[in-house]
Protein backbone atom coordinates (compact mmCIF):
# COMPACT_ATOMS: atom_id res chain seq x y z
CA UNK A 1 0.00 0.00 0.00
CA UNK A 2 2.75 2.37 1.04
CA UNK A 3 4.83 1.58 -2.06
CA UNK A 4 1.83 2.10 -4.33
CA UNK A 5 1.29 5.45 -2.69
CA UNK A 6 4.91 6.56 -3.15
CA UNK A 7 4.83 5.33 -6.75
CA UNK A 8 1.79 7.50 -7.35
CA UNK A 9 3.51 10.49 -5.75
CA UNK A 10 6.57 9.90 -7.90
CA UNK A 11 4.43 9.69 -11.03
CA UNK A 12 2.64 12.85 -10.06
CA UNK A 13 5.89 14.71 -9.43
CA UNK A 14 7.32 13.42 -12.68
CA UNK A 15 4.37 14.54 -14.80
CA UNK A 16 4.28 17.87 -12.98
CA UNK A 17 7.95 18.53 -13.74
CA UNK A 18 7.40 17.55 -17.40
CA UNK A 19 4.53 19.96 -17.56
CA UNK A 20 6.40 22.87 -16.00
CA UNK A 21 9.57 22.37 -18.00
CA UNK A 22 7.70 22.26 -21.30
CA UNK A 23 5.60 25.26 -20.29
CA UNK A 24 8.78 27.15 -19.43
CA UNK A 25 10.43 26.15 -22.71
CA UNK A 26 7.42 27.36 -24.66
CA UNK A 27 7.30 30.65 -22.78
CA UNK A 28 11.01 31.34 -22.91
CA UNK A 29 12.69 33.57 -25.43
CA UNK A 30 11.79 36.84 -27.01
CA UNK A 31 11.65 38.80 -30.23
CA UNK A 32 14.42 41.38 -30.30
CA UNK A 33 14.17 44.28 -32.73
CA UNK A 34 17.46 45.99 -33.48
CA UNK A 35 17.49 49.44 -35.05
CA UNK A 36 20.99 50.05 -36.43
CA UNK A 37 21.70 53.57 -37.66
CA UNK A 38 24.18 52.97 -40.46
CA UNK A 39 24.77 56.42 -41.97
CA UNK A 40 23.62 59.97 -41.47
CA UNK A 41 21.89 61.78 -44.35
CA UNK A 42 21.30 65.54 -44.89
CA UNK A 43 18.00 65.35 -42.96
CA UNK A 44 18.16 62.10 -41.01
CA UNK A 45 19.63 58.65 -41.30
CA UNK A 46 19.54 55.24 -42.93
CA UNK A 47 18.85 52.36 -40.55
CA UNK A 48 18.74 48.61 -40.89
CA UNK A 49 15.95 47.20 -38.73
CA UNK A 50 16.22 43.52 -37.82
CA UNK A 51 13.76 41.34 -35.92
CA UNK A 52 15.32 38.22 -34.35
CA UNK A 53 13.15 35.33 -33.28
CA UNK A 54 14.89 34.18 -30.10
CA UNK A 55 11.99 31.88 -29.20
CA UNK A 56 13.00 28.26 -29.33
CA UNK A 57 9.58 26.85 -30.13
CA UNK A 58 7.44 29.55 -31.63
CA UNK A 59 7.33 30.29 -35.35
CA UNK A 60 5.70 33.26 -37.00
CA UNK A 61 3.64 31.98 -39.85
CA UNK A 62 2.13 33.43 -43.00
CA UNK A 63 0.75 36.08 -43.55
CA UNK A 64 3.58 37.12 -41.28
CA UNK A 65 4.68 39.74 -38.78
CA UNK A 66 3.76 43.40 -38.69
CA UNK A 67 5.77 46.06 -36.93
CA UNK A 68 4.67 49.51 -35.94
CA UNK A 69 5.91 52.39 -33.83
CA UNK A 70 5.27 56.05 -33.14
CA UNK A 71 7.68 58.77 -34.25
CA UNK A 72 8.45 61.17 -31.44
CA UNK A 73 9.08 64.15 -33.72
CA UNK A 74 8.03 64.90 -37.30
CA UNK A 75 9.96 62.05 -38.88
CA UNK A 76 8.94 60.69 -42.26
CA UNK A 77 10.06 57.65 -44.26
CA UNK A 78 11.76 58.62 -47.52
CA UNK A 79 12.23 55.06 -48.66
CA UNK A 80 12.22 51.51 -47.48
CA UNK A 81 13.89 48.41 -48.94
CA UNK A 82 12.95 44.84 -48.09
CA UNK A 83 9.57 45.68 -46.62
CA UNK A 84 6.79 48.17 -47.15
CA UNK A 85 4.63 50.56 -45.19
CA UNK A 86 0.91 49.85 -45.24
CA UNK A 87 -0.10 53.50 -45.48
CA UNK A 88 1.34 56.69 -47.02
CA UNK A 89 -0.67 59.19 -45.03
CA UNK A 90 -0.78 62.90 -45.75
CA UNK A 91 2.40 63.96 -47.52
CA UNK A 92 0.80 67.05 -49.09
CA UNK A 93 3.33 69.38 -47.48
CA UNK A 94 6.03 67.85 -49.68
CA UNK A 95 6.68 69.10 -53.22
CA UNK A 96 9.02 67.29 -55.57
CA UNK A 97 10.34 64.36 -53.57
CA UNK A 98 7.39 62.64 -51.96
CA UNK A 99 8.07 60.45 -48.92
CA UNK A 100 6.94 56.85 -48.83
CA UNK A 101 5.12 57.47 -45.58
CA UNK A 102 4.15 60.54 -43.56
CA UNK A 103 2.10 58.81 -40.88
CA UNK A 104 2.94 59.31 -37.26
CA UNK A 105 2.45 55.63 -36.46
CA UNK A 106 3.71 53.68 -39.46
CA UNK A 107 3.11 49.95 -39.88
CA UNK A 108 5.58 47.90 -41.83
CA UNK A 109 5.10 44.44 -43.36
CA UNK A 110 7.59 42.14 -45.04
CA UNK A 111 7.75 41.65 -48.82
CA UNK A 112 7.13 38.33 -50.51
CA UNK A 113 9.84 35.95 -51.70
CA UNK A 114 10.47 36.70 -55.37
CA UNK A 115 10.76 40.44 -54.81
CA UNK A 116 13.13 41.95 -57.44
CA UNK A 117 16.73 41.91 -56.19
CA UNK A 118 17.06 45.68 -56.31
CA UNK A 119 14.28 45.93 -53.72
CA UNK A 120 15.83 43.41 -51.35
CA UNK A 121 18.39 43.45 -48.55
CA UNK A 122 19.91 40.46 -46.76
CA UNK A 123 17.35 38.52 -44.65
CA UNK A 124 14.33 40.30 -46.09
CA UNK A 125 11.39 39.19 -48.10
CA UNK A 126 10.14 36.00 -46.49
CA UNK A 127 6.50 37.03 -46.50
CA UNK A 128 6.81 37.80 -42.79
CA UNK A 129 7.55 34.19 -41.89
CA UNK A 130 10.06 34.05 -39.05
CA UNK A 131 11.18 30.66 -37.78
CA UNK A 132 12.94 30.12 -34.43
CA UNK A 133 16.55 31.30 -34.52
CA UNK A 134 16.11 33.31 -37.71
CA UNK A 135 15.97 37.00 -38.47
CA UNK A 136 14.02 39.32 -40.74
CA UNK A 137 15.44 42.68 -41.86
CA UNK A 138 14.62 45.82 -43.82
CA UNK A 139 16.32 49.12 -44.53
CA UNK A 140 14.66 52.43 -43.89
CA UNK A 141 15.65 56.00 -44.81
CA UNK A 142 14.24 58.36 -42.23
CA UNK A 143 13.90 62.09 -42.88
CA UNK A 144 13.20 65.09 -40.65
CA UNK A 145 15.07 63.18 -37.98
CA UNK A 146 18.14 64.20 -36.03
CA UNK A 147 21.36 63.99 -38.01
CA UNK A 148 23.77 63.06 -35.23
CA UNK A 149 23.85 60.64 -32.34
CA UNK A 150 22.94 63.53 -30.04
CA UNK A 151 19.81 64.59 -31.92
CA UNK A 152 18.29 61.42 -33.43
CA UNK A 153 15.35 60.24 -31.35
CA UNK A 154 14.29 56.66 -30.79
CA UNK A 155 10.83 55.70 -32.01
CA UNK A 156 8.35 54.86 -29.25
CA UNK A 157 5.39 52.52 -28.64
CA UNK A 158 6.74 49.58 -30.59
CA UNK A 159 4.25 46.91 -31.55
CA UNK A 160 5.15 43.57 -33.04
CA UNK A 161 2.25 41.40 -34.09
CA UNK A 162 2.01 37.98 -35.65
CA UNK A 163 -0.94 35.86 -36.80
CA UNK A 164 -2.77 34.52 -33.72
CA UNK A 165 -0.02 35.78 -31.39
CA UNK A 166 0.16 38.85 -29.25
CA UNK A 167 3.46 40.36 -28.09
CA UNK A 168 4.25 43.14 -25.67
CA UNK A 169 7.24 45.31 -26.51
CA UNK A 170 9.30 47.33 -24.08
CA UNK A 171 10.81 50.76 -24.75
CA UNK A 172 13.72 51.27 -27.13
CA UNK A 173 17.10 51.26 -25.43
CA UNK A 174 20.37 52.72 -26.59
CA UNK A 175 22.85 49.82 -26.69
CA UNK A 176 26.42 49.32 -27.81
CA UNK A 177 26.57 49.84 -31.62
CA UNK A 178 26.45 46.61 -33.64
CA UNK A 179 29.54 45.53 -35.55
CA UNK A 180 28.90 44.17 -39.04
CA UNK A 181 31.15 42.06 -41.21
CA UNK A 182 31.17 43.37 -44.80
CA UNK A 183 29.92 41.03 -47.54
CA UNK A 184 33.49 40.05 -48.49
CA UNK A 185 34.12 39.32 -44.77
CA UNK A 186 37.28 41.41 -44.85
CA UNK A 187 36.19 44.49 -43.01
CA UNK A 188 34.18 45.23 -39.90
CA UNK A 189 31.92 48.26 -39.94
CA UNK A 190 30.17 49.64 -36.89
CA UNK A 191 26.71 51.15 -36.70
CA UNK A 192 26.59 54.85 -35.72
CA UNK A 193 24.09 53.98 -33.03
CA UNK A 194 22.00 50.95 -32.12
CA UNK A 195 18.63 50.83 -30.41
CA UNK A 196 17.13 47.59 -29.08
CA UNK A 197 13.49 46.79 -28.48
CA UNK A 198 12.49 43.63 -26.67
CA UNK A 199 9.13 41.98 -27.29
CA UNK A 200 7.77 39.04 -25.33
CA UNK A 201 4.94 36.71 -26.18
CA UNK A 202 1.80 37.57 -24.26
CA UNK A 203 -0.99 35.30 -25.46
CA UNK A 204 -2.73 33.63 -28.35
CA UNK A 205 -5.40 35.70 -30.06
C1 LIG B 1 16.21 37.94 -25.54
O1 LIG B 1 16.76 36.71 -25.95
C2 LIG B 1 18.16 36.74 -26.21
C3 LIG B 1 18.59 35.39 -26.77
O2 LIG B 1 18.21 34.35 -25.92
C4 LIG B 1 18.90 37.10 -24.93
O3 LIG B 1 20.29 37.19 -25.18
C5 LIG B 1 18.38 38.44 -24.41
O4 LIG B 1 18.99 38.73 -23.17
C6 LIG B 1 16.87 38.40 -24.25
N1 LIG B 1 16.44 39.73 -23.89
C7 LIG B 1 15.72 39.96 -22.79
C8 LIG B 1 15.40 41.39 -22.48
O5 LIG B 1 15.30 39.06 -22.08
C1 LIG C 1 28.00 59.67 -30.07
O1 LIG C 1 29.21 59.55 -30.79
C2 LIG C 1 30.36 59.92 -30.04
C3 LIG C 1 31.56 59.90 -30.99
O2 LIG C 1 31.55 58.78 -31.82
C4 LIG C 1 30.49 58.96 -28.86
O3 LIG C 1 31.63 59.29 -28.09
C5 LIG C 1 29.23 59.04 -28.01
O4 LIG C 1 29.30 58.11 -26.96
C6 LIG C 1 28.01 58.77 -28.85
N1 LIG C 1 26.79 59.00 -28.06
C7 LIG C 1 25.76 58.14 -28.03
C8 LIG C 1 24.57 58.58 -27.25
O5 LIG C 1 25.77 57.08 -28.62
PDB file of C-alpha atoms and ligand atoms in Angstrom:
ATOM      1  CA  UNK A   1       0.000   0.000   0.000  1.00  0.00           C
ATOM      2  CA  UNK A   2       2.754   2.366   1.041  1.00  0.00           C
ATOM      3  CA  UNK A   3       4.829   1.575  -2.058  1.00  0.00           C
ATOM      4  CA  UNK A   4       1.829   2.099  -4.328  1.00  0.00           C
ATOM      5  CA  UNK A   5       1.292   5.446  -2.691  1.00  0.00           C
ATOM      6  CA  UNK A   6       4.909   6.563  -3.153  1.00  0.00           C
ATOM      7  CA  UNK A   7       4.831   5.329  -6.749  1.00  0.00           C
ATOM      8  CA  UNK A   8       1.790   7.504  -7.351  1.00  0.00           C
ATOM      9  CA  UNK A   9       3.512  10.490  -5.748  1.00  0.00           C
ATOM     10  CA  UNK A  10       6.570   9.900  -7.899  1.00  0.00           C
ATOM     11  CA  UNK A  11       4.430   9.695 -11.025  1.00  0.00           C
ATOM     12  CA  UNK A  12       2.638  12.852 -10.056  1.00  0.00           C
ATOM     13  CA  UNK A  13       5.895  14.708  -9.425  1.00  0.00           C
ATOM     14  CA  UNK A  14       7.320  13.419 -12.683  1.00  0.00           C
ATOM     15  CA  UNK A  15       4.369  14.544 -14.795  1.00  0.00           C
ATOM     16  CA  UNK A  16       4.283  17.867 -12.980  1.00  0.00           C
ATOM     17  CA  UNK A  17       7.954  18.534 -13.744  1.00  0.00           C
ATOM     18  CA  UNK A  18       7.397  17.550 -17.402  1.00  0.00           C
ATOM     19  CA  UNK A  19       4.529  19.957 -17.560  1.00  0.00           C
ATOM     20  CA  UNK A  20       6.400  22.866 -15.997  1.00  0.00           C
ATOM     21  CA  UNK A  21       9.574  22.372 -18.001  1.00  0.00           C
ATOM     22  CA  UNK A  22       7.698  22.258 -21.303  1.00  0.00           C
ATOM     23  CA  UNK A  23       5.600  25.265 -20.290  1.00  0.00           C
ATOM     24  CA  UNK A  24       8.779  27.150 -19.429  1.00  0.00           C
ATOM     25  CA  UNK A  25      10.435  26.148 -22.705  1.00  0.00           C
ATOM     26  CA  UNK A  26       7.424  27.361 -24.663  1.00  0.00           C
ATOM     27  CA  UNK A  27       7.301  30.653 -22.780  1.00  0.00           C
ATOM     28  CA  UNK A  28      11.008  31.339 -22.911  1.00  0.00           C
ATOM     29  CA  UNK A  29      12.694  33.566 -25.428  1.00  0.00           C
ATOM     30  CA  UNK A  30      11.786  36.844 -27.012  1.00  0.00           C
ATOM     31  CA  UNK A  31      11.652  38.803 -30.230  1.00  0.00           C
ATOM     32  CA  UNK A  32      14.420  41.380 -30.302  1.00  0.00           C
ATOM     33  CA  UNK A  33      14.174  44.284 -32.728  1.00  0.00           C
ATOM     34  CA  UNK A  34      17.456  45.988 -33.484  1.00  0.00           C
ATOM     35  CA  UNK A  35      17.486  49.435 -35.052  1.00  0.00           C
ATOM     36  CA  UNK A  36      20.989  50.049 -36.426  1.00  0.00           C
ATOM     37  CA  UNK A  37      21.701  53.566 -37.662  1.00  0.00           C
ATOM     38  CA  UNK A  38      24.185  52.967 -40.460  1.00  0.00           C
ATOM     39  CA  UNK A  39      24.770  56.424 -41.972  1.00  0.00           C
ATOM     40  CA  UNK A  40      23.616  59.972 -41.469  1.00  0.00           C
ATOM     41  CA  UNK A  41      21.893  61.778 -44.348  1.00  0.00           C
ATOM     42  CA  UNK A  42      21.303  65.541 -44.888  1.00  0.00           C
ATOM     43  CA  UNK A  43      18.001  65.348 -42.963  1.00  0.00           C
ATOM     44  CA  UNK A  44      18.157  62.099 -41.009  1.00  0.00           C
ATOM     45  CA  UNK A  45      19.631  58.653 -41.295  1.00  0.00           C
ATOM     46  CA  UNK A  46      19.538  55.241 -42.930  1.00  0.00           C
ATOM     47  CA  UNK A  47      18.853  52.361 -40.550  1.00  0.00           C
ATOM     48  CA  UNK A  48      18.738  48.606 -40.887  1.00  0.00           C
ATOM     49  CA  UNK A  49      15.954  47.201 -38.730  1.00  0.00           C
ATOM     50  CA  UNK A  50      16.216  43.522 -37.817  1.00  0.00           C
ATOM     51  CA  UNK A  51      13.764  41.336 -35.925  1.00  0.00           C
ATOM     52  CA  UNK A  52      15.320  38.224 -34.348  1.00  0.00           C
ATOM     53  CA  UNK A  53      13.147  35.334 -33.279  1.00  0.00           C
ATOM     54  CA  UNK A  54      14.893  34.176 -30.102  1.00  0.00           C
ATOM     55  CA  UNK A  55      11.988  31.877 -29.200  1.00  0.00           C
ATOM     56  CA  UNK A  56      12.998  28.263 -29.334  1.00  0.00           C
ATOM     57  CA  UNK A  57       9.583  26.851 -30.129  1.00  0.00           C
ATOM     58  CA  UNK A  58       7.437  29.551 -31.634  1.00  0.00           C
ATOM     59  CA  UNK A  59       7.326  30.292 -35.353  1.00  0.00           C
ATOM     60  CA  UNK A  60       5.700  33.264 -36.996  1.00  0.00           C
ATOM     61  CA  UNK A  61       3.636  31.975 -39.850  1.00  0.00           C
ATOM     62  CA  UNK A  62       2.131  33.425 -42.995  1.00  0.00           C
ATOM     63  CA  UNK A  63       0.753  36.081 -43.555  1.00  0.00           C
ATOM     64  CA  UNK A  64       3.583  37.120 -41.281  1.00  0.00           C
ATOM     65  CA  UNK A  65       4.684  39.735 -38.783  1.00  0.00           C
ATOM     66  CA  UNK A  66       3.760  43.404 -38.692  1.00  0.00           C
ATOM     67  CA  UNK A  67       5.774  46.056 -36.933  1.00  0.00           C
ATOM     68  CA  UNK A  68       4.665  49.508 -35.942  1.00  0.00           C
ATOM     69  CA  UNK A  69       5.907  52.393 -33.829  1.00  0.00           C
ATOM     70  CA  UNK A  70       5.275  56.054 -33.144  1.00  0.00           C
ATOM     71  CA  UNK A  71       7.685  58.770 -34.247  1.00  0.00           C
ATOM     72  CA  UNK A  72       8.449  61.168 -31.440  1.00  0.00           C
ATOM     73  CA  UNK A  73       9.075  64.154 -33.723  1.00  0.00           C
ATOM     74  CA  UNK A  74       8.027  64.903 -37.301  1.00  0.00           C
ATOM     75  CA  UNK A  75       9.963  62.054 -38.876  1.00  0.00           C
ATOM     76  CA  UNK A  76       8.936  60.695 -42.261  1.00  0.00           C
ATOM     77  CA  UNK A  77      10.056  57.647 -44.257  1.00  0.00           C
ATOM     78  CA  UNK A  78      11.759  58.616 -47.520  1.00  0.00           C
ATOM     79  CA  UNK A  79      12.227  55.056 -48.662  1.00  0.00           C
ATOM     80  CA  UNK A  80      12.219  51.505 -47.476  1.00  0.00           C
ATOM     81  CA  UNK A  81      13.890  48.409 -48.941  1.00  0.00           C
ATOM     82  CA  UNK A  82      12.955  44.836 -48.089  1.00  0.00           C
ATOM     83  CA  UNK A  83       9.568  45.676 -46.618  1.00  0.00           C
ATOM     84  CA  UNK A  84       6.786  48.171 -47.149  1.00  0.00           C
ATOM     85  CA  UNK A  85       4.626  50.563 -45.190  1.00  0.00           C
ATOM     86  CA  UNK A  86       0.909  49.854 -45.236  1.00  0.00           C
ATOM     87  CA  UNK A  87      -0.103  53.502 -45.480  1.00  0.00           C
ATOM     88  CA  UNK A  88       1.339  56.686 -47.022  1.00  0.00           C
ATOM     89  CA  UNK A  89      -0.673  59.187 -45.026  1.00  0.00           C
ATOM     90  CA  UNK A  90      -0.782  62.899 -45.746  1.00  0.00           C
ATOM     91  CA  UNK A  91       2.403  63.959 -47.524  1.00  0.00           C
ATOM     92  CA  UNK A  92       0.799  67.054 -49.093  1.00  0.00           C
ATOM     93  CA  UNK A  93       3.325  69.385 -47.480  1.00  0.00           C
ATOM     94  CA  UNK A  94       6.034  67.848 -49.678  1.00  0.00           C
ATOM     95  CA  UNK A  95       6.683  69.095 -53.216  1.00  0.00           C
ATOM     96  CA  UNK A  96       9.021  67.286 -55.567  1.00  0.00           C
ATOM     97  CA  UNK A  97      10.342  64.357 -53.573  1.00  0.00           C
ATOM     98  CA  UNK A  98       7.393  62.636 -51.958  1.00  0.00           C
ATOM     99  CA  UNK A  99       8.075  60.451 -48.916  1.00  0.00           C
ATOM    100  CA  UNK A 100       6.935  56.854 -48.834  1.00  0.00           C
ATOM    101  CA  UNK A 101       5.121  57.475 -45.575  1.00  0.00           C
ATOM    102  CA  UNK A 102       4.148  60.541 -43.561  1.00  0.00           C
ATOM    103  CA  UNK A 103       2.096  58.811 -40.878  1.00  0.00           C
ATOM    104  CA  UNK A 104       2.945  59.315 -37.255  1.00  0.00           C
ATOM    105  CA  UNK A 105       2.448  55.630 -36.456  1.00  0.00           C
ATOM    106  CA  UNK A 106       3.709  53.676 -39.463  1.00  0.00           C
ATOM    107  CA  UNK A 107       3.105  49.954 -39.876  1.00  0.00           C
ATOM    108  CA  UNK A 108       5.582  47.900 -41.835  1.00  0.00           C
ATOM    109  CA  UNK A 109       5.099  44.445 -43.364  1.00  0.00           C
ATOM    110  CA  UNK A 110       7.592  42.141 -45.044  1.00  0.00           C
ATOM    111  CA  UNK A 111       7.750  41.649 -48.822  1.00  0.00           C
ATOM    112  CA  UNK A 112       7.134  38.326 -50.510  1.00  0.00           C
ATOM    113  CA  UNK A 113       9.845  35.949 -51.697  1.00  0.00           C
ATOM    114  CA  UNK A 114      10.470  36.696 -55.368  1.00  0.00           C
ATOM    115  CA  UNK A 115      10.760  40.443 -54.810  1.00  0.00           C
ATOM    116  CA  UNK A 116      13.126  41.947 -57.441  1.00  0.00           C
ATOM    117  CA  UNK A 117      16.727  41.914 -56.193  1.00  0.00           C
ATOM    118  CA  UNK A 118      17.063  45.685 -56.314  1.00  0.00           C
ATOM    119  CA  UNK A 119      14.277  45.927 -53.722  1.00  0.00           C
ATOM    120  CA  UNK A 120      15.834  43.409 -51.348  1.00  0.00           C
ATOM    121  CA  UNK A 121      18.385  43.451 -48.552  1.00  0.00           C
ATOM    122  CA  UNK A 122      19.909  40.459 -46.760  1.00  0.00           C
ATOM    123  CA  UNK A 123      17.348  38.524 -44.652  1.00  0.00           C
ATOM    124  CA  UNK A 124      14.326  40.302 -46.094  1.00  0.00           C
ATOM    125  CA  UNK A 125      11.388  39.186 -48.096  1.00  0.00           C
ATOM    126  CA  UNK A 126      10.137  35.998 -46.491  1.00  0.00           C
ATOM    127  CA  UNK A 127       6.500  37.033 -46.498  1.00  0.00           C
ATOM    128  CA  UNK A 128       6.806  37.800 -42.791  1.00  0.00           C
ATOM    129  CA  UNK A 129       7.547  34.195 -41.890  1.00  0.00           C
ATOM    130  CA  UNK A 130      10.057  34.047 -39.050  1.00  0.00           C
ATOM    131  CA  UNK A 131      11.180  30.665 -37.783  1.00  0.00           C
ATOM    132  CA  UNK A 132      12.940  30.120 -34.433  1.00  0.00           C
ATOM    133  CA  UNK A 133      16.548  31.299 -34.516  1.00  0.00           C
ATOM    134  CA  UNK A 134      16.108  33.308 -37.706  1.00  0.00           C
ATOM    135  CA  UNK A 135      15.971  37.004 -38.473  1.00  0.00           C
ATOM    136  CA  UNK A 136      14.021  39.325 -40.740  1.00  0.00           C
ATOM    137  CA  UNK A 137      15.436  42.683 -41.856  1.00  0.00           C
ATOM    138  CA  UNK A 138      14.619  45.820 -43.821  1.00  0.00           C
ATOM    139  CA  UNK A 139      16.324  49.122 -44.532  1.00  0.00           C
ATOM    140  CA  UNK A 140      14.659  52.431 -43.892  1.00  0.00           C
ATOM    141  CA  UNK A 141      15.649  55.998 -44.811  1.00  0.00           C
ATOM    142  CA  UNK A 142      14.245  58.362 -42.226  1.00  0.00           C
ATOM    143  CA  UNK A 143      13.900  62.094 -42.885  1.00  0.00           C
ATOM    144  CA  UNK A 144      13.204  65.094 -40.650  1.00  0.00           C
ATOM    145  CA  UNK A 145      15.071  63.182 -37.976  1.00  0.00           C
ATOM    146  CA  UNK A 146      18.138  64.199 -36.027  1.00  0.00           C
ATOM    147  CA  UNK A 147      21.364  63.986 -38.010  1.00  0.00           C
ATOM    148  CA  UNK A 148      23.769  63.060 -35.227  1.00  0.00           C
ATOM    149  CA  UNK A 149      23.854  60.644 -32.340  1.00  0.00           C
ATOM    150  CA  UNK A 150      22.942  63.531 -30.040  1.00  0.00           C
ATOM    151  CA  UNK A 151      19.813  64.592 -31.921  1.00  0.00           C
ATOM    152  CA  UNK A 152      18.288  61.423 -33.426  1.00  0.00           C
ATOM    153  CA  UNK A 153      15.345  60.237 -31.351  1.00  0.00           C
ATOM    154  CA  UNK A 154      14.290  56.656 -30.790  1.00  0.00           C
ATOM    155  CA  UNK A 155      10.832  55.699 -32.007  1.00  0.00           C
ATOM    156  CA  UNK A 156       8.347  54.862 -29.249  1.00  0.00           C
ATOM    157  CA  UNK A 157       5.394  52.522 -28.643  1.00  0.00           C
ATOM    158  CA  UNK A 158       6.736  49.584 -30.595  1.00  0.00           C
ATOM    159  CA  UNK A 159       4.255  46.910 -31.554  1.00  0.00           C
ATOM    160  CA  UNK A 160       5.152  43.573 -33.039  1.00  0.00           C
ATOM    161  CA  UNK A 161       2.248  41.395 -34.092  1.00  0.00           C
ATOM    162  CA  UNK A 162       2.009  37.975 -35.654  1.00  0.00           C
ATOM    163  CA  UNK A 163      -0.936  35.857 -36.795  1.00  0.00           C
ATOM    164  CA  UNK A 164      -2.773  34.519 -33.719  1.00  0.00           C
ATOM    165  CA  UNK A 165      -0.017  35.783 -31.395  1.00  0.00           C
ATOM    166  CA  UNK A 166       0.164  38.851 -29.250  1.00  0.00           C
ATOM    167  CA  UNK A 167       3.457  40.360 -28.090  1.00  0.00           C
ATOM    168  CA  UNK A 168       4.247  43.139 -25.668  1.00  0.00           C
ATOM    169  CA  UNK A 169       7.241  45.314 -26.508  1.00  0.00           C
ATOM    170  CA  UNK A 170       9.303  47.329 -24.080  1.00  0.00           C
ATOM    171  CA  UNK A 171      10.806  50.762 -24.747  1.00  0.00           C
ATOM    172  CA  UNK A 172      13.719  51.266 -27.130  1.00  0.00           C
ATOM    173  CA  UNK A 173      17.104  51.263 -25.428  1.00  0.00           C
ATOM    174  CA  UNK A 174      20.365  52.718 -26.588  1.00  0.00           C
ATOM    175  CA  UNK A 175      22.847  49.819 -26.691  1.00  0.00           C
ATOM    176  CA  UNK A 176      26.421  49.317 -27.809  1.00  0.00           C
ATOM    177  CA  UNK A 177      26.572  49.844 -31.624  1.00  0.00           C
ATOM    178  CA  UNK A 178      26.454  46.613 -33.640  1.00  0.00           C
ATOM    179  CA  UNK A 179      29.538  45.529 -35.550  1.00  0.00           C
ATOM    180  CA  UNK A 180      28.903  44.173 -39.036  1.00  0.00           C
ATOM    181  CA  UNK A 181      31.146  42.064 -41.206  1.00  0.00           C
ATOM    182  CA  UNK A 182      31.169  43.368 -44.796  1.00  0.00           C
ATOM    183  CA  UNK A 183      29.920  41.034 -47.541  1.00  0.00           C
ATOM    184  CA  UNK A 184      33.491  40.052 -48.492  1.00  0.00           C
ATOM    185  CA  UNK A 185      34.119  39.315 -44.769  1.00  0.00           C
ATOM    186  CA  UNK A 186      37.278  41.414 -44.845  1.00  0.00           C
ATOM    187  CA  UNK A 187      36.194  44.489 -43.013  1.00  0.00           C
ATOM    188  CA  UNK A 188      34.183  45.234 -39.902  1.00  0.00           C
ATOM    189  CA  UNK A 189      31.921  48.259 -39.935  1.00  0.00           C
ATOM    190  CA  UNK A 190      30.169  49.637 -36.892  1.00  0.00           C
ATOM    191  CA  UNK A 191      26.705  51.149 -36.704  1.00  0.00           C
ATOM    192  CA  UNK A 192      26.594  54.849 -35.721  1.00  0.00           C
ATOM    193  CA  UNK A 193      24.093  53.983 -33.031  1.00  0.00           C
ATOM    194  CA  UNK A 194      22.004  50.945 -32.117  1.00  0.00           C
ATOM    195  CA  UNK A 195      18.627  50.826 -30.408  1.00  0.00           C
ATOM    196  CA  UNK A 196      17.129  47.591 -29.080  1.00  0.00           C
ATOM    197  CA  UNK A 197      13.490  46.791 -28.477  1.00  0.00           C
ATOM    198  CA  UNK A 198      12.489  43.627 -26.674  1.00  0.00           C
ATOM    199  CA  UNK A 199       9.128  41.983 -27.287  1.00  0.00           C
ATOM    200  CA  UNK A 200       7.768  39.036 -25.326  1.00  0.00           C
ATOM    201  CA  UNK A 201       4.944  36.711 -26.182  1.00  0.00           C
ATOM    202  CA  UNK A 202       1.797  37.569 -24.264  1.00  0.00           C
ATOM    203  CA  UNK A 203      -0.995  35.300 -25.462  1.00  0.00           C
ATOM    204  CA  UNK A 204      -2.734  33.628 -28.347  1.00  0.00           C
ATOM    205  CA  UNK A 205      -5.398  35.697 -30.064  1.00  0.00           C
TER     206      UNK A 205
HETATM  207  C1  LIG B   1      16.206  37.945 -25.539  1.00  0.00           C
HETATM  208  O1  LIG B   1      16.763  36.709 -25.950  1.00  0.00           O
HETATM  209  C2  LIG B   1      18.160  36.742 -26.213  1.00  0.00           C
HETATM  210  C3  LIG B   1      18.593  35.395 -26.765  1.00  0.00           C
HETATM  211  O2  LIG B   1      18.211  34.351 -25.919  1.00  0.00           O
HETATM  212  C4  LIG B   1      18.904  37.101 -24.926  1.00  0.00           C
HETATM  213  O3  LIG B   1      20.287  37.193 -25.175  1.00  0.00           O
HETATM  214  C5  LIG B   1      18.384  38.439 -24.410  1.00  0.00           C
HETATM  215  O4  LIG B   1      18.991  38.732 -23.166  1.00  0.00           O
HETATM  216  C6  LIG B   1      16.867  38.396 -24.254  1.00  0.00           C
HETATM  217  N1  LIG B   1      16.436  39.732 -23.891  1.00  0.00           N
HETATM  218  C7  LIG B   1      15.716  39.958 -22.791  1.00  0.00           C
HETATM  219  C8  LIG B   1      15.401  41.388 -22.476  1.00  0.00           C
HETATM  220  O5  LIG B   1      15.298  39.062 -22.081  1.00  0.00           O
HETATM  221  C1  LIG B   2      28.001  59.672 -30.070  1.00  0.00           C
HETATM  222  O1  LIG B   2      29.212  59.547 -30.790  1.00  0.00           O
HETATM  223  C2  LIG B   2      30.365  59.924 -30.042  1.00  0.00           C
HETATM  224  C3  LIG B   2      31.561  59.899 -30.993  1.00  0.00           C
HETATM  225  O2  LIG B   2      31.552  58.776 -31.821  1.00  0.00           O
HETATM  226  C4  LIG B   2      30.494  58.961 -28.862  1.00  0.00           C
HETATM  227  O3  LIG B   2      31.625  59.291 -28.092  1.00  0.00           O
HETATM  228  C5  LIG B   2      29.228  59.037 -28.009  1.00  0.00           C
HETATM  229  O4  LIG B   2      29.298  58.108 -26.962  1.00  0.00           O
HETATM  230  C6  LIG B   2      28.008  58.770 -28.848  1.00  0.00           C
HETATM  231  N1  LIG B   2      26.792  59.003 -28.061  1.00  0.00           N
HETATM  232  C7  LIG B   2      25.760  58.138 -28.027  1.00  0.00           C
HETATM  233  C8  LIG B   2      24.573  58.585 -27.253  1.00  0.00           C
HETATM  234  O5  LIG B   2      25.766  57.081 -28.618  1.00  0.00           O
END
